[in-house]
XYZ file of N, CA, C and O in Angstrom:
468
model
N 2.054 19.572 -15.146
C 2.677 19.187 -13.881
C 2.247 17.771 -13.517
O 1.106 17.388 -13.676
N 3.164 17.014 -13.016
C 2.893 15.632 -12.627
C 2.172 15.585 -11.291
O 2.338 16.463 -10.447
N 1.383 14.534 -11.136
C 0.693 14.342 -9.867
C 0.974 12.933 -9.360
O 1.370 12.049 -10.122
N 0.766 12.767 -8.071
C 0.977 11.465 -7.442
C 0.074 11.378 -6.226
O -0.272 12.392 -5.618
N -0.289 10.160 -5.904
C -1.028 9.874 -4.681
C -0.260 8.794 -3.944
O 0.162 7.805 -4.554
N -0.077 8.996 -2.657
C 0.587 7.989 -1.831
C -0.362 7.553 -0.727
O -0.983 8.392 -0.064
N -0.504 6.245 -0.590
C -1.244 5.657 0.527
C -0.208 5.459 1.622
O 0.624 4.553 1.542
N -0.243 6.321 2.600
C 0.872 6.585 3.497
C 0.554 6.226 4.944
O -0.567 6.405 5.410
N 1.589 5.725 5.615
C 1.546 5.547 7.062
C 2.725 6.334 7.607
O 3.883 5.927 7.429
N 2.488 7.486 8.250
C 3.596 8.322 8.713
C 4.490 7.654 9.751
O 5.611 8.102 9.971
N 4.047 6.567 10.353
C 4.873 5.861 11.342
C 5.835 4.877 10.688
O 6.685 4.308 11.357
N 5.713 4.676 9.377
C 6.528 3.705 8.651
C 7.691 4.411 7.954
O 7.477 5.320 7.147
N 8.914 3.994 8.249
C 10.079 4.651 7.648
C 10.110 4.466 6.133
O 10.497 5.386 5.403
N 9.703 3.312 5.629
C 9.670 3.109 4.185
C 8.699 4.091 3.545
O 9.013 4.726 2.531
N 7.540 4.246 4.131
C 6.542 5.172 3.612
C 7.061 6.613 3.651
O 6.908 7.370 2.685
N 7.698 6.992 4.734
C 8.263 8.348 4.842
C 9.346 8.571 3.795
O 9.423 9.638 3.175
N 10.191 7.564 3.574
C 11.265 7.692 2.585
C 10.712 7.821 1.169
O 11.215 8.608 0.364
N 9.684 7.049 0.854
C 9.059 7.143 -0.468
C 8.426 8.522 -0.643
O 8.569 9.148 -1.708
N 7.750 9.014 0.371
C 7.163 10.355 0.305
C 8.247 11.389 0.003
O 8.063 12.262 -0.853
N 9.388 11.266 0.651
C 10.480 12.216 0.408
C 11.016 12.081 -1.013
O 11.332 13.083 -1.662
N 11.100 10.871 -1.533
C 11.571 10.666 -2.908
C 10.615 11.321 -3.912
O 11.055 11.903 -4.907
N 9.324 11.237 -3.650
C 8.333 11.888 -4.522
C 8.536 13.395 -4.479
O 8.578 14.068 -5.515
N 8.692 13.932 -3.285
C 8.904 15.375 -3.136
C 10.223 15.801 -3.776
O 10.302 16.874 -4.390
N 11.259 14.972 -3.645
C 12.547 15.285 -4.266
C 12.446 15.320 -5.787
O 13.258 15.968 -6.454
N 11.448 14.625 -6.335
C 11.215 14.643 -7.782
C 10.396 15.870 -8.194
O 10.036 16.013 -9.368
N 10.102 16.739 -7.240
C 9.382 17.967 -7.541
C 7.877 17.833 -7.534
O 7.175 18.686 -8.080
N 7.367 16.798 -6.919
C 5.924 16.549 -6.875
C 5.455 16.626 -5.428
O 6.044 15.990 -4.547
N 4.404 17.394 -5.214
C 3.756 17.388 -3.895
C 2.533 16.482 -4.028
O 1.534 16.858 -4.623
N 2.634 15.253 -3.499
C 1.568 14.277 -3.733
C 0.336 14.508 -2.866
O 0.399 15.188 -1.837
N -0.747 13.906 -3.300
C -1.913 13.761 -2.450
C -1.566 12.652 -1.462
O -1.134 11.566 -1.876
N -1.704 12.931 -0.194
C -1.349 11.964 0.847
C -2.628 11.415 1.464
O -3.440 12.173 1.988
N -2.784 10.110 1.373
C -3.922 9.446 1.996
C -3.375 8.593 3.132
O -2.655 7.625 2.889
N -3.658 8.999 4.347
C -3.263 8.188 5.499
C -4.277 7.065 5.610
O -5.341 7.218 6.204
N -3.935 5.938 5.012
C -4.902 4.862 4.817
C -5.379 4.218 6.117
O -6.411 3.566 6.125
N -4.663 4.406 7.212
C -5.162 3.878 8.488
C -6.327 4.722 8.999
O -7.210 4.215 9.684
N -6.329 6.029 8.652
C -7.417 6.927 9.048
C -8.528 6.934 8.008
O -9.695 7.105 8.348
N -8.150 6.809 6.739
C -9.106 6.851 5.622
C -8.819 5.673 4.693
O -8.196 5.837 3.641
N -9.240 4.479 5.078
C -8.930 3.292 4.269
C -9.555 3.383 2.881
O -10.621 3.968 2.705
N -8.874 2.786 1.895
C -9.466 2.749 0.562
C -10.680 1.826 0.556
O -10.814 0.942 1.404
N -11.544 2.042 -0.426
C -12.667 1.122 -0.596
C -12.111 -0.215 -1.087
O -10.965 -0.312 -1.543
N -12.919 -1.219 -1.006
C -12.513 -2.548 -1.488
C -12.150 -2.476 -2.969
O -11.154 -3.030 -3.411
N -12.970 -1.756 -3.738
C -12.738 -1.612 -5.170
C -11.419 -0.877 -5.443
O -10.645 -1.272 -6.311
N -11.151 0.190 -4.702
C -9.909 0.943 -4.871
C -8.712 0.075 -4.528
O -7.727 0.036 -5.270
N -8.782 -0.635 -3.416
C -7.674 -1.493 -3.004
C -7.418 -2.578 -4.046
O -6.267 -2.810 -4.448
N -8.466 -3.237 -4.506
C -8.302 -4.274 -5.529
C -7.690 -3.681 -6.799
O -6.826 -4.305 -7.430
N -8.095 -2.469 -7.155
C -7.531 -1.800 -8.326
C -6.059 -1.472 -8.163
O -5.267 -1.642 -9.099
N -5.675 -0.985 -6.987
C -4.261 -0.694 -6.714
C -3.407 -1.952 -6.853
O -2.330 -1.917 -7.438
N -3.916 -3.032 -6.303
C -3.183 -4.296 -6.348
C -3.026 -4.756 -7.800
O -1.932 -5.111 -8.234
N -4.113 -4.700 -8.551
C -4.075 -5.132 -9.951
C -3.151 -4.240 -10.776
O -2.318 -4.738 -11.543
N -3.278 -2.912 -10.620
C -2.437 -1.971 -11.369
C -0.958 -2.156 -11.049
O -0.103 -1.890 -11.893
N -0.668 -2.595 -9.845
C 0.718 -2.796 -9.427
C 1.282 -4.125 -9.918
O 2.466 -4.405 -9.724
N 0.424 -4.960 -10.502
C 0.875 -6.254 -11.004
C 1.122 -7.275 -9.915
O 1.914 -8.195 -10.084
N 0.431 -7.114 -8.802
C 0.620 -7.990 -7.649
C -0.556 -8.940 -7.493
O -1.627 -8.722 -8.058
N -0.353 -9.939 -6.685
C -1.470 -10.748 -6.212
C -1.971 -10.108 -4.920
O -1.252 -9.300 -4.297
N -3.158 -10.474 -4.511
C -3.689 -9.946 -3.256
C -2.765 -10.350 -2.102
O -2.435 -9.541 -1.237
N -2.295 -11.575 -2.122
C -1.408 -12.044 -1.045
C -0.120 -11.221 -0.993
O 0.423 -10.955 0.077
N 0.381 -10.768 -2.169
C 1.584 -9.919 -2.208
C 1.364 -8.593 -1.490
O 2.317 -7.975 -1.024
N 0.116 -8.136 -1.466
C -0.198 -6.821 -0.912
C -0.558 -6.856 0.562
O -0.778 -5.810 1.168
N -0.621 -8.040 1.142
C -0.941 -8.167 2.566
C 0.340 -8.026 3.372
O 1.385 -8.573 3.011
N 0.247 -7.328 4.463
C 1.400 -7.154 5.358
C 1.490 -8.391 6.261
O 0.956 -8.433 7.365
N 2.221 -9.393 5.762
C 2.313 -10.681 6.448
C 3.092 -10.600 7.764
O 2.938 -11.469 8.625
N 3.905 -9.560 7.931
C 4.673 -9.415 9.180
C 3.827 -8.858 10.321
O 4.265 -8.856 11.466
N 2.645 -8.390 9.990
C 1.756 -7.834 11.012
C 1.217 -8.990 11.865
O 0.691 -9.967 11.319
N 1.336 -8.935 13.198
C 0.850 -10.029 14.048
C -0.604 -10.422 13.778
O -0.955 -11.600 13.853
N -1.434 -9.466 13.422
C -2.842 -9.738 13.148
C -3.013 -10.723 11.985
O -3.972 -11.492 11.955
N -2.081 -10.712 11.051
C -2.112 -11.641 9.911
C -2.147 -13.082 10.411
O -2.953 -13.892 9.962
N -1.283 -13.403 11.355
C -1.250 -14.747 11.938
C -2.472 -14.994 12.820
O -3.083 -16.059 12.764
N -2.828 -13.989 13.630
C -3.961 -14.133 14.550
C -5.256 -14.469 13.814
O -6.069 -15.249 14.310
N -5.425 -13.882 12.630
C -6.640 -14.119 11.851
C -6.559 -15.367 10.971
O -7.506 -15.690 10.265
N -5.411 -16.050 11.016
C -5.247 -17.270 10.231
C -5.124 -17.026 8.739
O -5.417 -17.915 7.931
N -4.665 -15.839 8.351
C -4.606 -15.486 6.936
C -3.464 -16.149 6.180
O -3.459 -16.151 4.952
N -2.525 -16.743 6.892
C -1.411 -17.416 6.228
C -1.819 -18.758 5.631
O -1.103 -19.303 4.780
N -2.945 -19.280 6.028
C -3.397 -20.588 5.538
C -3.568 -20.551 4.022
O -4.055 -19.577 3.448
N -3.152 -21.621 3.369
C -3.172 -21.669 1.906
C -4.582 -21.661 1.326
O -4.766 -21.330 0.151
N -5.578 -22.000 2.129
C -6.949 -22.031 1.609
C -7.692 -20.699 1.771
O -8.864 -20.593 1.411
N -7.015 -19.669 2.283
C -7.633 -18.347 2.410
C -7.680 -17.728 1.011
O -6.671 -17.629 0.327
N -8.875 -17.321 0.590
C -9.060 -16.798 -0.762
C -8.679 -15.321 -0.854
O -8.561 -14.621 0.163
N -8.527 -14.850 -2.101
C -8.257 -13.429 -2.327
C -9.379 -12.565 -1.756
O -9.117 -11.513 -1.167
N -10.630 -13.002 -1.920
C -11.754 -12.240 -1.376
C -11.666 -12.140 0.140
O -11.943 -11.092 0.718
N -11.288 -13.223 0.793
C -11.147 -13.202 2.250
C -10.006 -12.285 2.675
O -10.113 -11.556 3.674
N -8.915 -12.306 1.913
C -7.792 -11.417 2.218
C -8.200 -9.951 2.043
O -7.904 -9.112 2.900
N -8.885 -9.651 0.946
C -9.351 -8.277 0.727
C -10.288 -7.833 1.845
O -10.171 -6.709 2.353
N -11.204 -8.704 2.236
C -12.119 -8.376 3.329
C -11.346 -8.057 4.611
O -11.654 -7.087 5.308
N -10.340 -8.866 4.906
C -9.541 -8.647 6.119
C -8.776 -7.331 6.035
O -8.669 -6.604 7.036
N -8.263 -7.000 4.849
C -7.510 -5.756 4.675
C -8.404 -4.527 4.811
O -7.986 -3.515 5.370
N -9.632 -4.629 4.326
C -10.564 -3.507 4.440
C -11.014 -3.342 5.889
O -11.091 -2.230 6.414
N -11.273 -4.456 6.558
C -11.698 -4.407 7.954
C -10.566 -3.990 8.889
O -10.789 -3.358 9.913
N -9.326 -4.343 8.513
C -8.136 -4.061 9.336
C -7.063 -3.449 8.431
O -6.140 -4.143 7.994
N -7.130 -2.149 8.145
C -6.206 -1.541 7.184
C -4.729 -1.687 7.542
O -3.875 -1.569 6.664
N -4.423 -1.998 8.790
C -3.027 -2.230 9.171
C -2.436 -3.397 8.383
O -1.221 -3.514 8.232
N -3.294 -4.238 7.820
C -2.845 -5.387 7.033
C -2.464 -5.019 5.600
O -1.925 -5.853 4.881
N -2.737 -3.777 5.184
C -2.368 -3.345 3.828
C -0.887 -3.006 3.828
O -0.433 -2.169 4.607
N -0.149 -3.653 2.937
C 1.269 -3.335 2.823
C 1.408 -1.921 2.277
O 0.528 -1.418 1.591
N 2.518 -1.287 2.551
C 2.671 0.121 2.246
C 4.077 0.448 1.795
O 4.990 -0.320 2.106
N 4.180 1.559 1.120
C 3.172 2.478 0.616
C 2.822 2.174 -0.853
O 3.687 1.819 -1.644
N 1.570 2.281 -1.181
C 1.150 2.262 -2.581
C 1.272 3.691 -3.098
O 0.902 4.639 -2.394
N 1.791 3.825 -4.318
C 1.896 5.133 -4.970
C 1.289 5.013 -6.359
O 1.526 4.026 -7.057
N 0.516 6.035 -6.736
C -0.104 6.087 -8.051
C 0.309 7.385 -8.728
O 0.210 8.466 -8.124
N 0.808 7.282 -9.978
C 1.117 8.449 -10.813
C 0.537 8.187 -12.201
O -0.037 7.123 -12.450
N 0.753 9.132 -13.107
C 0.313 8.929 -14.492
C 1.019 7.729 -15.126
O 0.527 7.150 -16.091
N 2.183 7.372 -14.610
C 2.958 6.258 -15.160
C 2.566 4.903 -14.589
O 3.119 3.892 -14.985
N 1.647 4.871 -13.635
C 1.210 3.595 -13.094
C 1.120 3.597 -11.586
O 1.147 4.639 -10.939
N 1.014 2.395 -11.040
C 0.901 2.211 -9.592
C 1.939 1.187 -9.150
O 2.243 0.243 -9.890
N 2.466 1.375 -7.963
C 3.432 0.441 -7.408
C 3.245 0.352 -5.905
O 2.925 1.340 -5.245
N 3.510 -0.842 -5.386
C 3.733 -1.004 -3.960
C 5.231 -0.767 -3.811
O 6.039 -1.550 -4.310
N 5.597 0.346 -3.203
C 6.992 0.801 -3.200
C 7.783 0.205 -2.042
O 8.199 0.888 -1.107
N 7.945 -1.068 -2.117
C 8.716 -1.831 -1.153
C 9.560 -2.794 -1.952
O 9.007 -3.751 -2.482
N 10.816 -2.536 -2.203
C 11.654 -1.497 -1.598
C 11.359 -0.105 -2.178
O 10.724 0.021 -3.229
N 11.861 0.899 -1.489
C 11.573 2.293 -1.828
C 11.927 2.636 -3.272
O 11.247 3.443 -3.895
N 12.952 2.029 -3.814
C 13.440 2.367 -5.150
C 12.381 2.118 -6.228
O 12.465 2.689 -7.311
N 11.397 1.296 -5.951
C 10.356 1.013 -6.953
C 9.587 2.268 -7.348
O 9.036 2.334 -8.440
N 9.557 3.278 -6.486
C 8.832 4.494 -6.820
C 9.453 5.159 -8.045
O 8.749 5.789 -8.837
N 10.747 4.997 -8.269
C 11.397 5.629 -9.417
C 10.850 5.112 -10.753
O 10.938 5.808 -11.763
N 10.265 3.935 -10.748
C 9.680 3.366 -11.975
C 8.471 4.156 -12.464
O 8.113 4.078 -13.639
N 7.832 4.903 -11.562
C 6.598 5.604 -11.938
C 6.688 7.114 -11.735
O 5.684 7.803 -11.827
N 7.893 7.621 -11.488
C 8.082 9.070 -11.374
C 8.617 9.593 -12.708
O 9.331 8.878 -13.411
N 8.276 10.848 -13.032
C 8.781 11.407 -14.306
C 10.291 11.592 -14.275
O 10.897 11.669 -13.240
């Protein structure tokens, strides 16, 4: 049987839609509400790397806090971005999904199909 983990925000329609797509594929995923239980720095960095993204790609730039913290500046390092994401999980873009086939930041939602059986 296939397994999946979703780093989920139930208030986000994209995250809810991806969760439903996983369930429609016959998988009941492990759901991690990352705002309540943020990933460790190591886990987050691993998700980003496995997804083939840069750290900046994984930051939720539309979040007002991103601007407030000055994270848009070109001299902000990946380490500083990771620190900000761990300290303020609302800055983590969503949803990340992990299956045996890999990891993806499923934005747009259709990207989840790349890693579902």
